[in-house]
Amino acid sequence: GEDVEQSLFLSVREGDSSVINCTYTDSSSTYLYWYKQEPGAGLQLLTYIFSNMDMKQDQRLTVLLNKKDKHLSLRIADTQTGDSAIYFCAESEGGYQKVTFGTGTKLQVIP
Amino acid sequence: DAMVIQNPRYQVTQFGKPVTLSCSQTLNHNVMYWYQQKSSQAPKLLFHYYDKDFNNEADTPDNFQSRRPNTSFCFLDIRSPGLGDAAMYLCATSREGAGDDYEQYFGPGTRLTVT
């Protein structure tokens, strides 16, 4: 079955860049997502990338995809304390198909 | 402006006592999902509705049922909650389509405690 793996924890200083990494196993993945979950809240889609792209930039967020290695990363430039949250990598084959989530990376931003 | 609403936000039930969690949406999306998220784990899909078509995940226990009486509402019924069912339950919706329409919109979740 599909598997999505992430490191559990990342700590950065305010103003630095954060890079959160993810690997997945499903070669049929069409959409790769990054979701953010703040304490006590649901998941919020930050950005997504199609599998035929290798990079997507959206303001402070940069997503890099290495399809050959099935490796996805999320870079947050100028990390702020408000970025502290759990970040979930996820993949799906598209449409309303099942989305498989990673275990989440807890990002701690130190002022 | 809430788009996916879950009530209640916190629910306490007793071991073995049936409980129902509710979800409503104002987005008019045709797909609704229920996920279970245990502490420090990934959300796990239990089932989803495409319109009235119910789709159960193979490993979802029979103890979990769902109802979708209309487009706006979806319910999660846990017939005999066990201690292992304590978790955050997330409802999500999406619209069939291309590109951004594949986004799933999540509610804030209902945290279920089983005593």
PDB file of C-alpha atoms in Angstrom, chain A residues 14-84:
ATOM      1  CA  GLU A  14      12.746  32.976  13.511  1.00  0.00           C
ATOM      2  CA  GLY A  15      13.871  34.509  10.214  1.00  0.00           C
ATOM      3  CA  ASP A  16      15.694  31.382   9.038  1.00  0.00           C
ATOM      4  CA  SER A  17      14.437  29.090   6.308  1.00  0.00           C
ATOM      5  CA  SER A  18      12.741  25.807   7.197  1.00  0.00           C
ATOM      6  CA  VAL A  19      12.930  22.739   5.007  1.00  0.00           C
ATOM      7  CA  ILE A  20      10.535  19.875   5.695  1.00  0.00           C
ATOM      8  CA  ASN A  21      11.153  16.644   3.822  1.00  0.00           C
ATOM      9  CA  CYS A  22       8.885  13.811   2.795  1.00  0.00           C
ATOM     10  CA  THR A  23       9.232  10.545   0.906  1.00  0.00           C
ATOM     11  CA  TYR A  24       6.450   8.499  -0.617  1.00  0.00           C
ATOM     12  CA  THR A  25       6.200   5.108  -2.222  1.00  0.00           C
ATOM     13  CA  ASP A  26       3.216   5.241  -4.574  1.00  0.00           C
ATOM     14  CA  SER A  27       4.458   5.735  -8.120  1.00  0.00           C
ATOM     15  CA  SER A  28       0.857   6.455  -9.196  1.00  0.00           C
ATOM     16  CA  SER A  29       0.732   9.609  -7.112  1.00  0.00           C
ATOM     17  CA  THR A  30      -0.560  12.442  -9.231  1.00  0.00           C
ATOM     18  CA  TYR A  31      -1.008  15.139  -6.608  1.00  0.00           C
ATOM     19  CA  LEU A  32       1.328  15.858  -3.727  1.00  0.00           C
ATOM     20  CA  TYR A  33       0.133  18.167  -1.002  1.00  0.00           C
ATOM     21  CA  TRP A  34       1.362  20.050   2.013  1.00  0.00           C
ATOM     22  CA  TYR A  35      -1.164  20.645   4.763  1.00  0.00           C
ATOM     23  CA  LYS A  36      -0.713  22.675   7.949  1.00  0.00           C
ATOM     24  CA  GLN A  37      -2.397  21.827  11.237  1.00  0.00           C
ATOM     25  CA  GLU A  38      -2.368  24.289  14.105  1.00  0.00           C
ATOM     26  CA  PRO A  39      -3.134  23.069  17.639  1.00  0.00           C
ATOM     27  CA  GLY A  40      -6.762  22.022  18.056  1.00  0.00           C
ATOM     28  CA  ALA A  41      -7.611  22.811  14.445  1.00  0.00           C
ATOM     29  CA  GLY A  42      -8.297  20.921  11.256  1.00  0.00           C
ATOM     30  CA  LEU A  43      -5.917  20.656   8.330  1.00  0.00           C
ATOM     31  CA  GLN A  44      -5.389  23.585   6.003  1.00  0.00           C
ATOM     32  CA  LEU A  45      -4.079  23.043   2.490  1.00  0.00           C
ATOM     33  CA  LEU A  46      -0.959  25.169   1.987  1.00  0.00           C
ATOM     34  CA  THR A  47      -0.004  24.152  -1.503  1.00  0.00           C
ATOM     35  CA  TYR A  48       0.063  21.215  -3.865  1.00  0.00           C
ATOM     36  CA  ILE A  49       2.100  20.132  -6.858  1.00  0.00           C
ATOM     37  CA  PHE A  50       1.290  17.940  -9.819  1.00  0.00           C
ATOM     38  CA  SER A  51       3.613  14.993 -10.328  1.00  0.00           C
ATOM     39  CA  ASN A  52       4.718  16.336 -13.731  1.00  0.00           C
ATOM     40  CA  MET A  53       6.188  19.451 -12.091  1.00  0.00           C
ATOM     41  CA  ASP A  54       9.469  19.685 -10.238  1.00  0.00           C
ATOM     42  CA  MET A  55       9.007  22.989  -8.482  1.00  0.00           C
ATOM     43  CA  LYS A  56       6.250  25.319  -7.364  1.00  0.00           C
ATOM     44  CA  GLN A  57       6.662  28.640  -5.592  1.00  0.00           C
ATOM     45  CA  ASP A  58       3.956  30.494  -3.726  1.00  0.00           C
ATOM     46  CA  GLN A  59       5.115  33.562  -1.789  1.00  0.00           C
ATOM     47  CA  ARG A  60       7.285  32.228   1.080  1.00  0.00           C
ATOM     48  CA  LEU A  61       6.651  28.605   0.173  1.00  0.00           C
ATOM     49  CA  THR A  62       8.699  26.570  -2.296  1.00  0.00           C
ATOM     50  CA  VAL A  63       7.860  22.964  -3.074  1.00  0.00           C
ATOM     51  CA  LEU A  64      10.460  20.765  -4.727  1.00  0.00           C
ATOM     52  CA  LEU A  65       9.613  17.375  -6.180  1.00  0.00           C
ATOM     53  CA  ASN A  66      12.110  14.710  -7.172  1.00  0.00           C
ATOM     54  CA  LYS A  67       9.855  12.180  -8.814  1.00  0.00           C
ATOM     55  CA  LYS A  68      12.644   9.715  -9.507  1.00  0.00           C
ATOM     56  CA  ASP A  69      13.504   9.495  -5.800  1.00  0.00           C
ATOM     57  CA  LYS A  70       9.868  10.062  -4.700  1.00  0.00           C
ATOM     58  CA  HIS A  71      11.059  12.913  -2.503  1.00  0.00           C
ATOM     59  CA  LEU A  72       9.074  16.048  -1.756  1.00  0.00           C
ATOM     60  CA  SER A  73      10.201  19.053   0.252  1.00  0.00           C
ATOM     61  CA  LEU A  74       8.602  22.229   1.547  1.00  0.00           C
ATOM     62  CA  ARG A  75      10.788  25.260   2.107  1.00  0.00           C
ATOM     63  CA  ILE A  76       9.426  28.135   4.161  1.00  0.00           C
ATOM     64  CA  ALA A  77      11.458  31.307   3.731  1.00  0.00           C
ATOM     65  CA  ASP A  78      11.778  33.810   6.593  1.00  0.00           C
ATOM     66  CA  THR A  79      10.069  31.493   9.051  1.00  0.00           C
ATOM     67  CA  GLN A  80       7.824  33.268  11.556  1.00  0.00           C
ATOM     68  CA  THR A  81       6.508  32.179  14.958  1.00  0.00           C
ATOM     69  CA  GLY A  82       3.066  31.903  13.355  1.00  0.00           C
ATOM     70  CA  ASP A  83       4.453  29.116  11.183  1.00  0.00           C
ATOM     71  CA  SER A  84       4.759  26.866  14.234  1.00  0.00           C
TER      72      SER A  84
END
